[in-house]
Amino acid sequence: LADRKKNPKNFIPYRDSKLTRLLKDSLGGSCKTIMIANLSPSSKSYEDTYNTLKYANRAKNIKVELVDNVVQVERHLSEYPKMVSVLKAELAALTKKLEDKNSNAHKMMQDFNESYKMFDAKCRK
């Protein structure tokens, strides 16, 4: 993870593991992170302990540049109520237009059903 200076060609920002994916925002973000490595003195857990120590050693070398999380506001706060009212008016107009189209479609369907009934009645005679 932190061996960019030693091997710039082989640098992989995040290895493919669940732990790294869980810690991705903390390890690469702009926050302070504490890592606690859980080790076992048992010889049965030697490989896990060894891998944990290697990971913790690499993780401690990560240096993060802090970035302020500042949101750039493009509009002044006083413009938002006006923008909301414009969007509400647009929504009302579109809703009315949709209702008109639905009522026209419903009317056309009724006309079609009546015409079909009349045609069917003529054909049966």
Backbone as JSON Lines, residues from 0, in Angstrom:
{"i":0,"aa":"L","n":[0.81,-1.2,0.0],"ca":[0.0,0.0,0.0],"c":[0.85,1.26,0.0]}
{"i":1,"aa":"A","n":[1.79,1.32,0.91],"ca":[2.54,2.57,1.07],"c":[3.91,2.52,0.43]}
{"i":2,"aa":"D","n":[4.17,1.52,-0.4],"ca":[5.5,1.36,-0.98],"c":[5.63,2.06,-2.33]}
{"i":3,"aa":"R","n":[5.02,3.2,-2.49],"ca":[5.06,3.92,-3.76],"c":[6.48,4.38,-4.06]}
{"i":4,"aa":"K","n":[7.22,4.82,-3.04],"ca":[8.57,5.34,-3.27],"c":[9.53,4.22,-3.65]}
{"i":5,"aa":"K","n":[9.33,3.03,-3.07],"ca":[10.24,1.9,-3.35],"c":[9.95,1.29,-4.72]}
{"i":6,"aa":"N","n":[8.69,1.07,-5.04],"ca":[8.3,0.43,-6.3],"c":[7.19,1.23,-6.98]}
{"i":7,"aa":"P","n":[7.5,2.34,-7.66],"ca":[6.44,3.14,-8.26],"c":[5.67,2.4,-9.35]}
{"i":8,"aa":"K","n":[6.33,1.45,-10.04],"ca":[5.65,0.71,-11.11],"c":[4.67,-0.32,-10.54]}
{"i":9,"aa":"N","n":[5.0,-0.89,-9.41],"ca":[4.18,-1.95,-8.83],"c":[3.24,-1.43,-7.75]}
{"i":10,"aa":"F","n":[3.1,-0.13,-7.65],"ca":[2.25,0.44,-6.6],"c":[0.79,0.13,-6.88]}
{"i":11,"aa":"I","n":[0.12,-0.49,-5.92],"ca":[-1.3,-0.77,-6.0],"c":[-1.96,-0.02,-4.87]}
{"i":12,"aa":"P","n":[-2.86,0.93,-5.17],"ca":[-3.43,1.77,-4.12],"c":[-4.18,0.98,-3.05]}
{"i":13,"aa":"Y","n":[-4.97,0.0,-3.46],"ca":[-5.73,-0.78,-2.49],"c":[-5.69,-2.24,-2.92]}
{"i":14,"aa":"R","n":[-5.21,-3.08,-2.03],"ca":[-5.15,-4.49,-2.38],"c":[-6.56,-5.07,-2.36]}
{"i":15,"aa":"D","n":[-6.71,-6.23,-2.96],"ca":[-8.02,-6.84,-3.09],"c":[-8.34,-7.66,-1.84]}
{"i":16,"aa":"S","n":[-8.79,-6.97,-0.79],"ca":[-9.2,-7.68,0.42],"c":[-10.36,-6.94,1.05]}
{"i":17,"aa":"K","n":[-11.12,-7.65,1.84],"ca":[-12.28,-7.05,2.5],"c":[-11.84,-5.96,3.47]}
{"i":18,"aa":"L","n":[-10.76,-6.21,4.2],"ca":[-10.28,-5.24,5.18],"c":[-9.9,-3.92,4.5]}
{"i":19,"aa":"T","n":[-9.19,-4.02,3.41],"ca":[-8.76,-2.8,2.73],"c":[-9.96,-2.05,2.15]}
{"i":20,"aa":"R","n":[-10.94,-2.79,1.61],"ca":[-12.12,-2.12,1.09],"c":[-12.9,-1.44,2.2]}
{"i":21,"aa":"L","n":[-12.95,-2.07,3.39],"ca":[-13.64,-1.45,4.51],"c":[-12.92,-0.19,4.97]}
{"i":22,"aa":"L","n":[-11.59,-0.22,4.92],"ca":[-10.79,0.89,5.41],"c":[-10.41,1.89,4.32]}
{"i":23,"aa":"K","n":[-10.91,1.7,3.11],"ca":[-10.49,2.52,1.98],"c":[-10.65,4.01,2.26]}
{"i":24,"aa":"D","n":[-11.8,4.43,2.75],"ca":[-12.03,5.85,3.01],"c":[-11.14,6.36,4.13]}
{"i":25,"aa":"S","n":[-10.92,5.52,5.13],"ca":[-10.09,5.95,6.25],"c":[-8.61,6.01,5.87]}
{"i":26,"aa":"L","n":[-8.16,5.03,5.09],"ca":[-6.74,4.99,4.73],"c":[-6.39,6.05,3.68]}
{"i":27,"aa":"G","n":[-7.3,6.36,2.79],"ca":[-6.99,7.29,1.73],"c":[-7.69,8.61,1.86]}
{"i":28,"aa":"G","n":[-8.52,8.75,2.85],"ca":[-9.29,9.97,3.01],"c":[-8.56,11.0,3.83]}
{"i":29,"aa":"S","n":[-9.27,12.03,4.2],"ca":[-8.67,13.1,4.98],"c":[-9.16,13.02,6.42]}
{"i":30,"aa":"C","n":[-8.82,11.93,7.07],"ca":[-9.21,11.77,8.46],"c":[-8.1,11.03,9.2]}
{"i":31,"aa":"K","n":[-8.11,11.15,10.49],"ca":[-7.13,10.42,11.29],"c":[-7.67,9.03,11.56]}
{"i":32,"aa":"T","n":[-6.81,8.05,11.42],"ca":[-7.22,6.66,11.58],"c":[-6.25,5.96,12.53]}
{"i":33,"aa":"I","n":[-6.8,5.19,13.42],"ca":[-5.98,4.37,14.32],"c":[-6.18,2.92,13.92]}
{"i":34,"aa":"M","n":[-5.09,2.19,13.77],"ca":[-5.19,0.78,13.42],"c":[-4.7,-0.04,14.59]}
{"i":35,"aa":"I","n":[-5.51,-0.97,15.0],"ca":[-5.14,-1.89,16.07],"c":[-5.01,-3.27,15.45]}
{"i":36,"aa":"A","n":[-3.83,-3.85,15.55],"ca":[-3.59,-5.18,14.99],"c":[-3.74,-6.21,16.1]}
{"i":37,"aa":"N","n":[-4.57,-7.2,15.86],"ca":[-4.81,-8.27,16.82],"c":[-3.91,-9.45,16.48]}
{"i":38,"aa":"L","n":[-3.03,-9.81,17.4],"ca":[-2.05,-10.86,17.18],"c":[-2.3,-12.02,18.13]}
{"i":39,"aa":"S","n":[-1.8,-13.2,17.72],"ca":[-1.96,-14.38,18.56],"c":[-0.59,-15.0,18.81]}
{"i":40,"aa":"P","n":[-0.31,-15.4,20.05],"ca":[0.97,-16.04,20.34],"c":[1.0,-17.51,19.91]}
{"i":41,"aa":"S","n":[-0.11,-18.04,19.49],"ca":[-0.2,-19.45,19.12],"c":[0.53,-19.71,17.82]}
{"i":42,"aa":"S","n":[1.19,-20.87,17.75],"ca":[1.9,-21.23,16.52],"c":[0.91,-21.61,15.42]}
{"i":43,"aa":"K","n":[-0.32,-21.95,15.8],"ca":[-1.33,-22.28,14.8],"c":[-1.75,-21.05,14.0]}
{"i":44,"aa":"S","n":[-1.6,-19.88,14.58],"ca":[-2.0,-18.63,13.91],"c":[-0.8,-17.85,13.39]}
{"i":45,"aa":"Y","n":[0.31,-18.54,13.19],"ca":[1.54,-17.85,12.77],"c":[1.34,-17.09,11.47]}
{"i":46,"aa":"E","n":[0.77,-17.74,10.46],"ca":[0.63,-17.09,9.15],"c":[-0.28,-15.87,9.23]}
{"i":47,"aa":"D","n":[-1.4,-15.98,9.94],"ca":[-2.31,-14.84,10.09],"c":[-1.64,-13.69,10.84]}
{"i":48,"aa":"T","n":[-0.91,-14.04,11.91],"ca":[-0.22,-13.01,12.68],"c":[0.84,-12.32,11.83]}
{"i":49,"aa":"Y","n":[1.58,-13.1,11.07],"ca":[2.63,-12.56,10.23],"c":[2.05,-11.61,9.17]}
{"i":50,"aa":"N","n":[0.97,-12.05,8.52],"ca":[0.33,-11.2,7.5],"c":[-0.26,-9.93,8.12]}
{"i":51,"aa":"T","n":[-0.81,-10.04,9.32],"ca":[-1.34,-8.88,10.02],"c":[-0.24,-7.88,10.32]}
{"i":52,"aa":"L","n":[0.9,-8.38,10.78],"ca":[2.03,-7.49,11.08],"c":[2.56,-6.82,9.81]}
{"i":53,"aa":"K","n":[2.64,-7.57,8.71],"ca":[3.1,-6.98,7.46],"c":[2.14,-5.89,7.0]}
{"i":54,"aa":"Y","n":[0.84,-6.16,7.09],"ca":[-0.17,-5.18,6.67],"c":[-0.11,-3.93,7.56]}
{"i":55,"aa":"A","n":[-0.02,-4.15,8.88],"ca":[0.04,-3.02,9.8],"c":[1.3,-2.19,9.57]}
{"i":56,"aa":"N","n":[2.41,-2.84,9.27],"ca":[3.66,-2.13,9.02],"c":[3.54,-1.26,7.76]}
{"i":57,"aa":"R","n":[2.93,-1.79,6.71],"ca":[2.74,-1.0,5.5],"c":[1.73,0.12,5.74]}
{"i":58,"aa":"A","n":[0.67,-0.18,6.5],"ca":[-0.37,0.83,6.74],"c":[0.15,1.99,7.57]}
{"i":59,"aa":"K","n":[1.08,1.74,8.47],"ca":[1.6,2.83,9.31],"c":[2.45,3.81,8.51]}
{"i":60,"aa":"N","n":[2.93,3.38,7.35],"ca":[3.75,4.25,6.51],"c":[2.92,5.14,5.58]}
{"i":61,"aa":"I","n":[1.63,4.97,5.58],"ca":[0.77,5.77,4.71],"c":[0.74,7.2,5.22]}
{"i":62,"aa":"K","n":[1.06,8.13,4.35],"ca":[0.99,9.55,4.68],"c":[-0.12,10.16,3.83]}
{"i":63,"aa":"V","n":[-1.04,10.81,4.48],"ca":[-2.19,11.38,3.79],"c":[-2.12,12.89,3.86]}
{"i":64,"aa":"E","n":[-2.37,13.52,2.73],"ca":[-2.46,14.97,2.71],"c":[-3.89,15.34,3.04]}
{"i":65,"aa":"L","n":[-4.07,16.13,4.07],"ca":[-5.41,16.52,4.48],"c":[-6.0,17.52,3.5]}
{"i":66,"aa":"V","n":[-7.26,17.3,3.17],"ca":[-7.97,18.18,2.26],"c":[-9.22,18.65,2.98]}
{"i":67,"aa":"D","n":[-9.43,19.96,2.98],"ca":[-10.64,20.5,3.61],"c":[-11.86,20.09,2.79]}
{"i":68,"aa":"N","n":[-12.86,19.61,3.48],"ca":[-14.12,19.25,2.82],"c":[-15.03,20.47,2.81]}
{"i":69,"aa":"V","n":[-14.77,21.35,1.86],"ca":[-15.53,22.58,1.74],"c":[-16.37,22.49,0.49]}
{"i":70,"aa":"V","n":[-17.64,22.75,0.62],"ca":[-18.55,22.71,-0.51],"c":[-18.57,24.08,-1.17]}
{"i":71,"aa":"Q","n":[-18.34,24.11,-2.46],"ca":[-18.4,25.36,-3.2],"c":[-19.84,25.61,-3.61]}
{"i":72,"aa":"V","n":[-20.42,26.65,-3.12],"ca":[-21.8,27.0,-3.43],"c":[-21.8,27.93,-4.63]}
{"i":73,"aa":"E","n":[-22.48,27.51,-5.69],"ca":[-22.51,28.31,-6.91],"c":[-23.51,29.46,-6.81]}
{"i":74,"aa":"R","n":[-24.52,29.29,-6.01],"ca":[-25.55,30.3,-5.9],"c":[-25.63,30.79,-4.45]}
{"i":75,"aa":"H","n":[-26.14,31.97,-4.32],"ca":[-26.34,32.52,-2.98],"c":[-27.55,31.84,-2.35]}
{"i":76,"aa":"L","n":[-27.53,31.71,-1.05],"ca":[-28.6,31.02,-0.34],"c":[-29.97,31.64,-0.59]}
{"i":77,"aa":"S","n":[-30.01,32.92,-0.82],"ca":[-31.3,33.58,-1.03],"c":[-31.95,33.18,-2.35]}
{"i":78,"aa":"E","n":[-31.18,32.61,-3.29],"ca":[-31.73,32.21,-4.58],"c":[-32.46,30.87,-4.53]}
{"i":79,"aa":"Y","n":[-32.18,30.06,-3.52],"ca":[-32.76,28.72,-3.48],"c":[-34.28,28.71,-3.31]}
{"i":80,"aa":"P","n":[-34.88,29.53,-2.45],"ca":[-36.36,29.53,-2.38],"c":[-37.01,29.86,-3.73]}
{"i":81,"aa":"K","n":[-36.42,30.8,-4.46],"ca":[-36.95,31.15,-5.78],"c":[-36.82,29.95,-6.73]}
{"i":82,"aa":"M","n":[-35.67,29.29,-6.68],"ca":[-35.44,28.15,-7.54],"c":[-36.43,27.02,-7.2]}
{"i":83,"aa":"V","n":[-36.7,26.81,-5.92],"ca":[-37.65,25.79,-5.5],"c":[-39.04,26.11,-6.01]}
{"i":84,"aa":"S","n":[-39.46,27.38,-5.91],"ca":[-40.8,27.75,-6.39],"c":[-40.91,27.59,-7.9]}
{"i":85,"aa":"V","n":[-39.86,27.9,-8.65],"ca":[-39.86,27.71,-10.1],"c":[-40.0,26.22,-10.43]}
{"i":86,"aa":"L","n":[-39.25,25.39,-9.71],"ca":[-39.31,23.95,-9.96],"c":[-40.67,23.37,-9.57]}
{"i":87,"aa":"K","n":[-41.28,23.89,-8.5],"ca":[-42.62,23.44,-8.12],"c":[-43.63,23.81,-9.2]}
{"i":88,"aa":"A","n":[-43.52,25.02,-9.75],"ca":[-44.43,25.44,-10.82],"c":[-44.25,24.56,-12.05]}
{"i":89,"aa":"E","n":[-43.01,24.25,-12.38],"ca":[-42.74,23.38,-13.52],"c":[-43.32,21.99,-13.29]}
{"i":90,"aa":"L","n":[-43.17,21.48,-12.06],"ca":[-43.72,20.18,-11.72],"c":[-45.24,20.18,-11.85]}
{"i":91,"aa":"A","n":[-45.9,21.25,-11.38],"ca":[-47.36,21.35,-11.47],"c":[-47.8,21.38,-12.93]}
{"i":92,"aa":"A","n":[-47.09,22.13,-13.77],"ca":[-47.44,22.22,-15.19],"c":[-47.28,20.86,-15.88]}
{"i":93,"aa":"L","n":[-46.21,20.17,-15.57],"ca":[-45.98,18.85,-16.18],"c":[-47.0,17.83,-15.68]}
{"i":94,"aa":"T","n":[-47.37,17.92,-14.41],"ca":[-48.38,17.02,-13.86],"c":[-49.72,17.24,-14.55]}
{"i":95,"aa":"K","n":[-50.09,18.51,-14.76],"ca":[-51.34,18.82,-15.44],"c":[-51.31,18.31,-16.88]}
{"i":96,"aa":"K","n":[-50.17,18.5,-17.55],"ca":[-50.03,18.03,-18.92],"c":[-50.18,16.51,-18.99]}
{"i":97,"aa":"L","n":[-49.6,15.82,-18.04],"ca":[-49.7,14.36,-17.99],"c":[-51.14,13.92,-17.72]}
{"i":98,"aa":"E","n":[-51.81,14.61,-16.82],"ca":[-53.22,14.29,-16.53],"c":[-54.08,14.52,-17.76]}
{"i":99,"aa":"D","n":[-53.83,15.6,-18.51],"ca":[-54.57,15.86,-19.74],"c":[-54.36,14.75,-20.76]}
{"i":100,"aa":"K","n":[-53.12,14.33,-20.92],"ca":[-52.83,13.25,-21.86],"c":[-53.5,11.95,-21.43]}
{"i":101,"aa":"N","n":[-53.49,11.68,-20.12],"ca":[-54.13,10.46,-19.62],"c":[-55.63,10.51,-19.84]}
{"i":102,"aa":"S","n":[-56.23,11.67,-19.61],"ca":[-57.68,11.79,-19.81],"c":[-58.01,11.66,-21.29]}
{"i":103,"aa":"N","n":[-57.17,12.22,-22.18],"ca":[-57.38,12.07,-23.62],"c":[-57.25,10.61,-24.03]}
{"i":104,"aa":"A","n":[-56.27,9.93,-23.48],"ca":[-56.09,8.52,-23.8],"c":[-57.28,7.7,-23.3]}
{"i":105,"aa":"H","n":[-57.78,8.04,-22.12],"ca":[-58.94,7.34,-21.57],"c":[-60.16,7.58,-22.46]}
{"i":106,"aa":"K","n":[-60.34,8.82,-22.91],"ca":[-61.46,9.17,-23.77],"c":[-61.35,8.44,-25.11]}
{"i":107,"aa":"M","n":[-60.15,8.39,-25.66],"ca":[-59.94,7.68,-26.93],"c":[-60.24,6.19,-26.78]}
{"i":108,"aa":"M","n":[-59.87,5.62,-25.63],"ca":[-60.12,4.21,-25.39],"c":[-61.63,3.95,-25.29]}
{"i":109,"aa":"Q","n":[-62.35,4.84,-24.65],"ca":[-63.8,4.69,-24.55],"c":[-64.44,4.79,-25.94]}
{"i":110,"aa":"D","n":[-63.99,5.76,-26.75],"ca":[-64.5,5.91,-28.11],"c":[-64.22,4.65,-28.94]}
{"i":111,"aa":"F","n":[-63.02,4.1,-28.77],"ca":[-62.66,2.9,-29.49],"c":[-63.55,1.73,-29.07]}
{"i":112,"aa":"N","n":[-63.78,1.58,-27.78],"ca":[-64.63,0.49,-27.29],"c":[-66.05,0.62,-27.82]}
{"i":113,"aa":"E","n":[-66.58,1.84,-27.84],"ca":[-67.93,2.05,-28.37],"c":[-67.99,1.72,-29.86]}
{"i":114,"aa":"S","n":[-66.98,2.17,-30.62],"ca":[-66.94,1.88,-32.05],"c":[-66.83,0.37,-32.3]}
{"i":115,"aa":"Y","n":[-66.02,-0.28,-31.49],"ca":[-65.84,-1.72,-31.63],"c":[-67.15,-2.46,-31.35]}
{"i":116,"aa":"K","n":[-67.86,-2.03,-30.3],"ca":[-69.15,-2.65,-29.97],"c":[-70.14,-2.47,-31.12]}
{"i":117,"aa":"M","n":[-70.16,-1.28,-31.68],"ca":[-71.08,-1.02,-32.8],"c":[-70.7,-1.88,-34.01]}
{"i":118,"aa":"F","n":[-69.4,-1.95,-34.32],"ca":[-68.92,-2.76,-35.43],"c":[-69.24,-4.23,-35.2]}
{"i":119,"aa":"D","n":[-69.01,-4.7,-33.99],"ca":[-69.27,-6.1,-33.65],"c":[-70.76,-6.42,-33.78]}
{"i":120,"aa":"A","n":[-71.59,-5.48,-33.35],"ca":[-73.04,-5.68,-33.43],"c":[-73.49,-5.75,-34.9]}
{"i":121,"aa":"K","n":[-72.91,-4.91,-35.77],"ca":[-73.25,-4.93,-37.2],"c":[-72.81,-6.24,-37.85]}
{"i":122,"aa":"C","n":[-71.63,-6.72,-37.43],"ca":[-71.1,-7.94,-38.01],"c":[-71.94,-9.16,-37.6]}
{"i":123,"aa":"R","n":[-72.49,-9.15,-36.44],"ca":[-73.27,-10.28,-35.95],"c":[-74.65,-10.35,-36.61]}
{"i":124,"aa":"K","n":[-75.14,-9.24,-37.15],"ca":[-76.48,-9.23,-37.8],"c":[-76.49,-9.9,-39.09]}
